[in-house]
Every structure is written in C-alpha cells, then in structure tokens.
PDB file of C-alpha atoms in Angstrom:
ATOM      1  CA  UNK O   1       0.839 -21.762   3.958  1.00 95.00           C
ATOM      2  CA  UNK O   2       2.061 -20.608   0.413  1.00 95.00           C
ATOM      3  CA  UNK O   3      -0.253 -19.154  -2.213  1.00 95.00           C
ATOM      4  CA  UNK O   4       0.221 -17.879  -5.555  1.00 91.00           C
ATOM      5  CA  UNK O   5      -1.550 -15.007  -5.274  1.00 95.00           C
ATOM      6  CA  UNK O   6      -0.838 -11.475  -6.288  1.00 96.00           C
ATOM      7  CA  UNK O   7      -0.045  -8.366  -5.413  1.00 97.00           C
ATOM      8  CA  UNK O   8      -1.795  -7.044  -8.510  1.00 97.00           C
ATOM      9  CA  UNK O   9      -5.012  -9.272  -7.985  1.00 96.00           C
ATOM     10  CA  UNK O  10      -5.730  -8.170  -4.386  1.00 97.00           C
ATOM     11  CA  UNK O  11      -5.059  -4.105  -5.945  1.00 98.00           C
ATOM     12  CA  UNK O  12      -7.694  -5.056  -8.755  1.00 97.00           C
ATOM     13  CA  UNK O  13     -10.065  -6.521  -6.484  1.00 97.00           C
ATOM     14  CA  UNK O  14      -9.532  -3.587  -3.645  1.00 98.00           C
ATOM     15  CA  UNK O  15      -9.805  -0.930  -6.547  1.00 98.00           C
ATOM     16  CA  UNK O  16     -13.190  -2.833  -8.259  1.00 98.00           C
ATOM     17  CA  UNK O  17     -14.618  -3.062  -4.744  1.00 98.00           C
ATOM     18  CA  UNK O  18     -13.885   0.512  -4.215  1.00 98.00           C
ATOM     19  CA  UNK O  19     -15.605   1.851  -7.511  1.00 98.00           C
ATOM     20  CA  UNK O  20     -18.821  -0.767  -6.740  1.00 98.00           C
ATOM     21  CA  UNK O  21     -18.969   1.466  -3.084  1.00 98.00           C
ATOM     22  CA  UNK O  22     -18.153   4.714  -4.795  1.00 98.00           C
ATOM     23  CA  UNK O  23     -20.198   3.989  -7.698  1.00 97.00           C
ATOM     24  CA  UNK O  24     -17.486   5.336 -10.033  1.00 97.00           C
ATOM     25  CA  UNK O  25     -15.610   3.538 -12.747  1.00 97.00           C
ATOM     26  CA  UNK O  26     -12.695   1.355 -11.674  1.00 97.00           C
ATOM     27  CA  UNK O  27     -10.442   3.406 -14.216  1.00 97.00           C
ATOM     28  CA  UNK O  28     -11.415   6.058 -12.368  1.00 97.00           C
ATOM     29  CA  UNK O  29      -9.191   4.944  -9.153  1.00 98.00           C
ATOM     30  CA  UNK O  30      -5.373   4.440  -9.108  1.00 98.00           C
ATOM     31  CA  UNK O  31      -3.236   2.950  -6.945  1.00 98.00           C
ATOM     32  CA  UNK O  32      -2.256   6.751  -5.215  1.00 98.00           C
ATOM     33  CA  UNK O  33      -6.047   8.029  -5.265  1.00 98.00           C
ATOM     34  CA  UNK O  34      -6.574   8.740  -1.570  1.00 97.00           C
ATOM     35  CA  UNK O  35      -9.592   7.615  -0.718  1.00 96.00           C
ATOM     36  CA  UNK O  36     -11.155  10.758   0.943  1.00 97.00           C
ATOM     37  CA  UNK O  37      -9.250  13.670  -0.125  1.00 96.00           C
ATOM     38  CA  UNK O  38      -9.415  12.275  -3.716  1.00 97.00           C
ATOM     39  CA  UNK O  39     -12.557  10.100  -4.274  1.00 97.00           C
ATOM     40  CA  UNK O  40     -14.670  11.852  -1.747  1.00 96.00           C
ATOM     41  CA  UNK O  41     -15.241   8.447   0.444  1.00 97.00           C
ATOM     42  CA  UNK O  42     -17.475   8.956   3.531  1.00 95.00           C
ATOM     43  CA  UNK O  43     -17.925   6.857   6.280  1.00 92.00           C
ATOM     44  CA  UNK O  44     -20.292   4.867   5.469  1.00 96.00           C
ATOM     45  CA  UNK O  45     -19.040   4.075   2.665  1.00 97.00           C
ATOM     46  CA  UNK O  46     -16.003   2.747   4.487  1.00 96.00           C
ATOM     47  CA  UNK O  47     -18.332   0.869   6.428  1.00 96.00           C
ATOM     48  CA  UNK O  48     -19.317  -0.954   3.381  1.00 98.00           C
ATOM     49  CA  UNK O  49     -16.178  -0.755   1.493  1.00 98.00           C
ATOM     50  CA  UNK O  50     -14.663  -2.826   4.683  1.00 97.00           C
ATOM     51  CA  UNK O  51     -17.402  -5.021   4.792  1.00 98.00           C
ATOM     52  CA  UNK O  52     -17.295  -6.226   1.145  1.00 98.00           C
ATOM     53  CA  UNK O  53     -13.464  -6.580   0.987  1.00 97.00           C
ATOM     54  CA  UNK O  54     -13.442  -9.182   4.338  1.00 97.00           C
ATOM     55  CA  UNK O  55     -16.604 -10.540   2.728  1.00 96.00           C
ATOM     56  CA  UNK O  56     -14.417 -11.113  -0.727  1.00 95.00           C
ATOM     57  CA  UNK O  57     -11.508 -12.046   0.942  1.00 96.00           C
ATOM     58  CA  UNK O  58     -12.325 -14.230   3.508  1.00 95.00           C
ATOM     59  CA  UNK O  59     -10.860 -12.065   5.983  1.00 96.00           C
ATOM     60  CA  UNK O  60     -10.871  -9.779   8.866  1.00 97.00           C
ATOM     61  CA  UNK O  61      -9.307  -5.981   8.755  1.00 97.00           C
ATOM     62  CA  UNK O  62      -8.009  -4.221  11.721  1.00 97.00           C
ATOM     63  CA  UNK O  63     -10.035  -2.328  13.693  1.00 95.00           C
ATOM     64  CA  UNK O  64      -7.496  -0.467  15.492  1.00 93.00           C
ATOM     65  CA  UNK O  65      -4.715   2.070  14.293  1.00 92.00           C
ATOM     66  CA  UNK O  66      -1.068   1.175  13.879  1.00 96.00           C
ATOM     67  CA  UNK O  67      -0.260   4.049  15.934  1.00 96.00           C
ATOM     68  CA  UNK O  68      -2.900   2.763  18.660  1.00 93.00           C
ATOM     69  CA  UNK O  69      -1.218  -0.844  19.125  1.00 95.00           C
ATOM     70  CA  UNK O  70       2.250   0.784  19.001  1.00 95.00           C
ATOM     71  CA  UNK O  71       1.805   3.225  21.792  1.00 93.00           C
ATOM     72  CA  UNK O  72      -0.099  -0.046  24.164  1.00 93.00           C
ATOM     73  CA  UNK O  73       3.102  -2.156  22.828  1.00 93.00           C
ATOM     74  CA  UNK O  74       6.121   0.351  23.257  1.00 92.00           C
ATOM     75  CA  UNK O  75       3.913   1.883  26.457  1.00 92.00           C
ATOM     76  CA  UNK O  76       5.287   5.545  24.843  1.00 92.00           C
ATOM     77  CA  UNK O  77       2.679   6.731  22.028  1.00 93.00           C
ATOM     78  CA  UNK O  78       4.172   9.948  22.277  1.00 95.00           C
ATOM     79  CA  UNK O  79       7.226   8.144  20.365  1.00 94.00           C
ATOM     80  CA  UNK O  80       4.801   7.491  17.262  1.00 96.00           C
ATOM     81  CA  UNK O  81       1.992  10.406  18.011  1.00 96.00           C
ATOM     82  CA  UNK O  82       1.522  13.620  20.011  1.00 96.00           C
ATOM     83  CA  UNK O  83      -1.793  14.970  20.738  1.00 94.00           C
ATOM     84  CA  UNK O  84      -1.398  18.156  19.956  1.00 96.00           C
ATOM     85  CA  UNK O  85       2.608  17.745  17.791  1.00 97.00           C
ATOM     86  CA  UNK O  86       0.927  14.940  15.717  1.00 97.00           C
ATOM     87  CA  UNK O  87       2.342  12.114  13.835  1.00 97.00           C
ATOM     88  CA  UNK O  88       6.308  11.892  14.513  1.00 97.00           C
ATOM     89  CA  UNK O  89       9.202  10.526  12.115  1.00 96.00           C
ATOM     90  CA  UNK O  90       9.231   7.500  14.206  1.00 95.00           C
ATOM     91  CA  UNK O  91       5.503   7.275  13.679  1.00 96.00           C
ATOM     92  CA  UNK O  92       6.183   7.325  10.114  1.00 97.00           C
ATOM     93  CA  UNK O  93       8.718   5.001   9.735  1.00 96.00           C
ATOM     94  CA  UNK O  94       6.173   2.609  11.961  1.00 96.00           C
ATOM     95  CA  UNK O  95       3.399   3.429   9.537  1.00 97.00           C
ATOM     96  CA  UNK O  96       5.504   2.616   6.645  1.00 96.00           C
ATOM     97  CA  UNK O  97       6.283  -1.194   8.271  1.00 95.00           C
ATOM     98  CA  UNK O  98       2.352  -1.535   9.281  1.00 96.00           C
ATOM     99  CA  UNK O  99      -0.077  -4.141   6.736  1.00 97.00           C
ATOM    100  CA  UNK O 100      -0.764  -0.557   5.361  1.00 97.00           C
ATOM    101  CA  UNK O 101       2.903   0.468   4.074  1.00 97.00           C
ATOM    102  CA  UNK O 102       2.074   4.142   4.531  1.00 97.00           C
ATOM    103  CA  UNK O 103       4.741   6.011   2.078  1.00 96.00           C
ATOM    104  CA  UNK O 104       3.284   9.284   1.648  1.00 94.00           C
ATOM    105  CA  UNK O 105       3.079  10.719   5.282  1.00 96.00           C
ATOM    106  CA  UNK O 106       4.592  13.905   7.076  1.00 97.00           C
ATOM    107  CA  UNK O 107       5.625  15.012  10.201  1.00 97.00           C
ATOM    108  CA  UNK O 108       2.584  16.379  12.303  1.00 98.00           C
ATOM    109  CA  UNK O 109      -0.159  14.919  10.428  1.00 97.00           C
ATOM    110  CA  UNK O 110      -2.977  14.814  12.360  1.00 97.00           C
ATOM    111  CA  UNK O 111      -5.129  11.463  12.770  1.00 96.00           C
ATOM    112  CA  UNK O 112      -7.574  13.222  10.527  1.00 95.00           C
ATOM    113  CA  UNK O 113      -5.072  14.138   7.809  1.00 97.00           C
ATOM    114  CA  UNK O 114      -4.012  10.612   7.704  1.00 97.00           C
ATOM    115  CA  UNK O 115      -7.045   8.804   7.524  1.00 95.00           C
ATOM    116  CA  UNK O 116      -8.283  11.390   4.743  1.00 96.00           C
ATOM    117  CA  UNK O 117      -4.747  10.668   2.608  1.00 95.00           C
ATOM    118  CA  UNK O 118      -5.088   6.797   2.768  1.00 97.00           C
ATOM    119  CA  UNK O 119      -4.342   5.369  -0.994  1.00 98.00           C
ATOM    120  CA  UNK O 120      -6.143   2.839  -2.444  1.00 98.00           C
ATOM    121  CA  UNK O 121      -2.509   1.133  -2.697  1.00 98.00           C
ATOM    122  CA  UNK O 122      -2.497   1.099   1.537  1.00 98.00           C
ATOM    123  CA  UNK O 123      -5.859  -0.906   1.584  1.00 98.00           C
ATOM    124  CA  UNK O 124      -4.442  -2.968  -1.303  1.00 98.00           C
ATOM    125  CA  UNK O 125      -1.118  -3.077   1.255  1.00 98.00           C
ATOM    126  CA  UNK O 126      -3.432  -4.214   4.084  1.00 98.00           C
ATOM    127  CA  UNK O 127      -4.978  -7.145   2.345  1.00 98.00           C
ATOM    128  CA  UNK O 128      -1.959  -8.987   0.367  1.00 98.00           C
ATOM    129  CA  UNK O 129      -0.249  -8.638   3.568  1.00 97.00           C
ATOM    130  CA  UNK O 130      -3.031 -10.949   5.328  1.00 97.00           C
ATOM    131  CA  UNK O 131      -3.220 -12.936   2.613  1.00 97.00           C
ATOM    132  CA  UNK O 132       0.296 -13.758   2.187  1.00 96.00           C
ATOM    133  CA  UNK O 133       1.890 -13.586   5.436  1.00 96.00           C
ATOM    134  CA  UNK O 134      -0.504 -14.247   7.978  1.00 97.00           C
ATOM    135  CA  UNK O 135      -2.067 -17.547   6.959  1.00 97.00           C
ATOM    136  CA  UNK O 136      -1.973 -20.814   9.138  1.00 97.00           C
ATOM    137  CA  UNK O 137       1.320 -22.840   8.706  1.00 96.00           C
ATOM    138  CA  UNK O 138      -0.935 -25.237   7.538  1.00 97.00           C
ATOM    139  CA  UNK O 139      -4.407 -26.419   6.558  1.00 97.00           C
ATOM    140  CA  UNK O 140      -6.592 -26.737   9.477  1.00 95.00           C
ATOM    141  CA  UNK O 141      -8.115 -30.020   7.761  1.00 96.00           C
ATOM    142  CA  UNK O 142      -5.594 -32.033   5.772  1.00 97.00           C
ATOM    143  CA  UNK O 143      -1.893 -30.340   7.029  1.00 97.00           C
ATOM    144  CA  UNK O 144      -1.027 -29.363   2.963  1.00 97.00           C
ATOM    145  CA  UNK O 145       1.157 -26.524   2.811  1.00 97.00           C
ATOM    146  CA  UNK O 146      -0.357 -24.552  -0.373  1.00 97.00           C
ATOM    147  CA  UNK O 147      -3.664 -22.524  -0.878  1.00 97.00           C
ATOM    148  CA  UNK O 148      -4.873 -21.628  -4.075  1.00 95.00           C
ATOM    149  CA  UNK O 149      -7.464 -18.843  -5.026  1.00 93.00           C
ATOM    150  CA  UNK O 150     -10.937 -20.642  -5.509  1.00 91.00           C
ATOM    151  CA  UNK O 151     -13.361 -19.780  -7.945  1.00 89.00           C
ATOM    152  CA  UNK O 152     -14.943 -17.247  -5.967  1.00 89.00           C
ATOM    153  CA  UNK O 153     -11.905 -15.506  -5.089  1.00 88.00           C
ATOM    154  CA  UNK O 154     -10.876 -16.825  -1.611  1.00 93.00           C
ATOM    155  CA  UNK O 155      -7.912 -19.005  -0.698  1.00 95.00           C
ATOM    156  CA  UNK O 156      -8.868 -22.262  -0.187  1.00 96.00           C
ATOM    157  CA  UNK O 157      -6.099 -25.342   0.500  1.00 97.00           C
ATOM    158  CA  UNK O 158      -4.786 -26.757  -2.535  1.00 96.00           C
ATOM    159  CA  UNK O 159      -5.300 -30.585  -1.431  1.00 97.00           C
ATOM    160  CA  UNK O 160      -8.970 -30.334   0.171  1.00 97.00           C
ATOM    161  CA  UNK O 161     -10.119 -26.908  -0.745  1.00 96.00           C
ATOM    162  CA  UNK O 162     -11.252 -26.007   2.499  1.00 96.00           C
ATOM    163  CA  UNK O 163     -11.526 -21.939   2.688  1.00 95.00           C
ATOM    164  CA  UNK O 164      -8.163 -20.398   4.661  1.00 96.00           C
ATOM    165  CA  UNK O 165      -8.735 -17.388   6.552  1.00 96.00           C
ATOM    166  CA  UNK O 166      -5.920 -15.676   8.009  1.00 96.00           C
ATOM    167  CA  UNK O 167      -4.820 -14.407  11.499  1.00 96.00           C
ATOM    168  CA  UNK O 168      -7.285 -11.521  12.342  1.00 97.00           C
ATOM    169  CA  UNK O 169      -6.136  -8.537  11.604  1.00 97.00           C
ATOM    170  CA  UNK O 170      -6.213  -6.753  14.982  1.00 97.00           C
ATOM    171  CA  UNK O 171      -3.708  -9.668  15.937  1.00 97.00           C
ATOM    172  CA  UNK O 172      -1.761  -9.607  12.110  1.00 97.00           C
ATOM    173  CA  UNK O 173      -1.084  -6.128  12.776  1.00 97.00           C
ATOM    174  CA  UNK O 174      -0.238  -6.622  16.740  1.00 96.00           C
ATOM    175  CA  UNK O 175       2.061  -9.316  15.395  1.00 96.00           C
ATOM    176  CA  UNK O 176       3.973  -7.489  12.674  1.00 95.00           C
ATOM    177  CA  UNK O 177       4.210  -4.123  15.254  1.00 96.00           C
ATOM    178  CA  UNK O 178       5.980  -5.853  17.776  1.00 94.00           C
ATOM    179  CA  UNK O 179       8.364  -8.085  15.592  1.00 93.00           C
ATOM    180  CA  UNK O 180       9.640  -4.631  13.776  1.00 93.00           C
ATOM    181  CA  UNK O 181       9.275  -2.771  17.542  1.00 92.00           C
ATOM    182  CA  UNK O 182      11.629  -5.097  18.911  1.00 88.00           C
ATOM    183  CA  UNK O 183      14.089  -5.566  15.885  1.00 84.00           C
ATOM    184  CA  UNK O 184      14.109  -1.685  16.037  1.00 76.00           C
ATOM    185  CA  UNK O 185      12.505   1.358  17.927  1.00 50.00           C
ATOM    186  CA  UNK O 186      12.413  -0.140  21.149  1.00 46.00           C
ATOM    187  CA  UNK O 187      15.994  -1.083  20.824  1.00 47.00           C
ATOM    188  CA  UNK O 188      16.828   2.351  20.466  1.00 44.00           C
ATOM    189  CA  UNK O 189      14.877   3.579  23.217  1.00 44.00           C
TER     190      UNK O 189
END
C-alpha cells in the first residue's frame, strides 16, 4: 500500500514517546541522542518504550538483532560478528541496510557498545521503514491501494479505514536482510 506519511512524523512521535518513558522534555532528545550512553535509558524502560511505540503504531518491532538473522541467513556470523573481534566492516555495512540504518558504528564494537550507542534516529529508522515498506500490497478488506494516518495516529486504508498493520518485524527485517544479502555479501562470498 502507499501512505503519505513521514519520515519526520514517525521521528516526532519516536522522540515524544521517548521523553513520556524518560520523563524528560522532548527538546531534550535529538535525532543523534543515543539512547543509553546519552539519555541514560535502562531496560525497562526499553521495555516500555517498545511497548508504547507498537502500541502507537500499530505495529510489531523486531525482537531479534540484525546481526542474529544475518549470521542464521548467510550461515557465517563470523562475516558480520566475532565473539571475541566484535562487530566487522561487513557487519557494519549490514547494520547500515537493516530497518535501523546504523551510521555511526566501528569496527569491534561489542554487542554492548552497540546497543548502548543506538540513536533515537535508528528507532525512528526502524519504524518508517515498517510503515512504509512493509505494508500489505493491499487492504485486507476492500483491495484499495492507499492508507492514510487516522486520527489516532495509525494507518488505516484510505477507502474503508480499516487499521493496516505491517509485516512483523522479525519477518520485515528477515525480509530486507536477505534481499540486500543476496544482491551483495553473499555474492561476494
């Protein structure tokens, strides 16, 4: 389906919905404040900070890593991730085509390190991507082509308003790995 919305709605929403969980002031946040290193997140507050934005979006978030579904696609997580080396440049170049958009990683992060340097602009990332790319063809109801943010702030079809939820996003992000996997790292393997 095709939708209207924006980039810069889903980054005010994600931002908003971080300062509610944070209990700071929106203004507060920016697009590059990393989430734990920065703004001191916890986890429980992702825990709630997840569960609001699939609650406000009508959707659902990943609940493995990028790095995780590449190594059980490409069989070689090693190419993306060594235990003990870290995260690898093809791991960031991966990262960087994930829902996420990683831009800011280096060689030999550690899981830890990249969790704790997650932007508010990679959750942001994470969401329009779902909400953009990984919607049905169609609505489920009527077959009309076009969702359309509803008053409440979920996509609903244009023609019937029925609510559209996208793909999960286990299988979104399964989806998008493998389609840049094969168009590139695994062809060079």
């Amino acid at each position: 389906m095709k939708t209207s919305i924006t980039h810069a709605y889903v980054l005010t929403e994600v931002t908003s919905t971080l300062a509610d969980v944070l209990g700071v002031e929106a203004e507060d946040i920016s697009q590059s404040s990393e989430m734990v290193n920065d703004l001191g997140a916890e986890s429980l507050d992702f825990v709630e900070f997840n569960a609001n934005l699939e609650k406000k979006f009508n959707l659902s978030l990943p609940k493995k890593g990028a790095l995780f579904q590449a190594g059980k696609i490409s069989g070689n997580l090693e190419q993306f991730y060594g235990v003990k080396t870290g995260l690898t440049p093809d791991g960031i170049d991966l990262l960087s085509h994930s829902l996420s958009r990683y831009a800011h990683l280096q060689p030999g992060m550690m899981i830890g390190d990249i969790f704790n340097a997650t932007q508010v602009i990679n959750i942001a990332n994470l969401c329009y991507s779902l909400l953009t790319h990984y919607l049905p063809s169609a609505c489920p109801e009527c077959g009309h082509s076009h969702a359309k943010l509803s008053p409440i702030g979920k996509l609903q079809c244009e023609n019937c308003s029925v609510l559209i939820r996208p793909l999960q996003g286990d299988e979104a992000e399964e989806k998008g790995l493998r389609s840049y996997l094969d168009a590139s790292v695994l062809e060079v393997a």
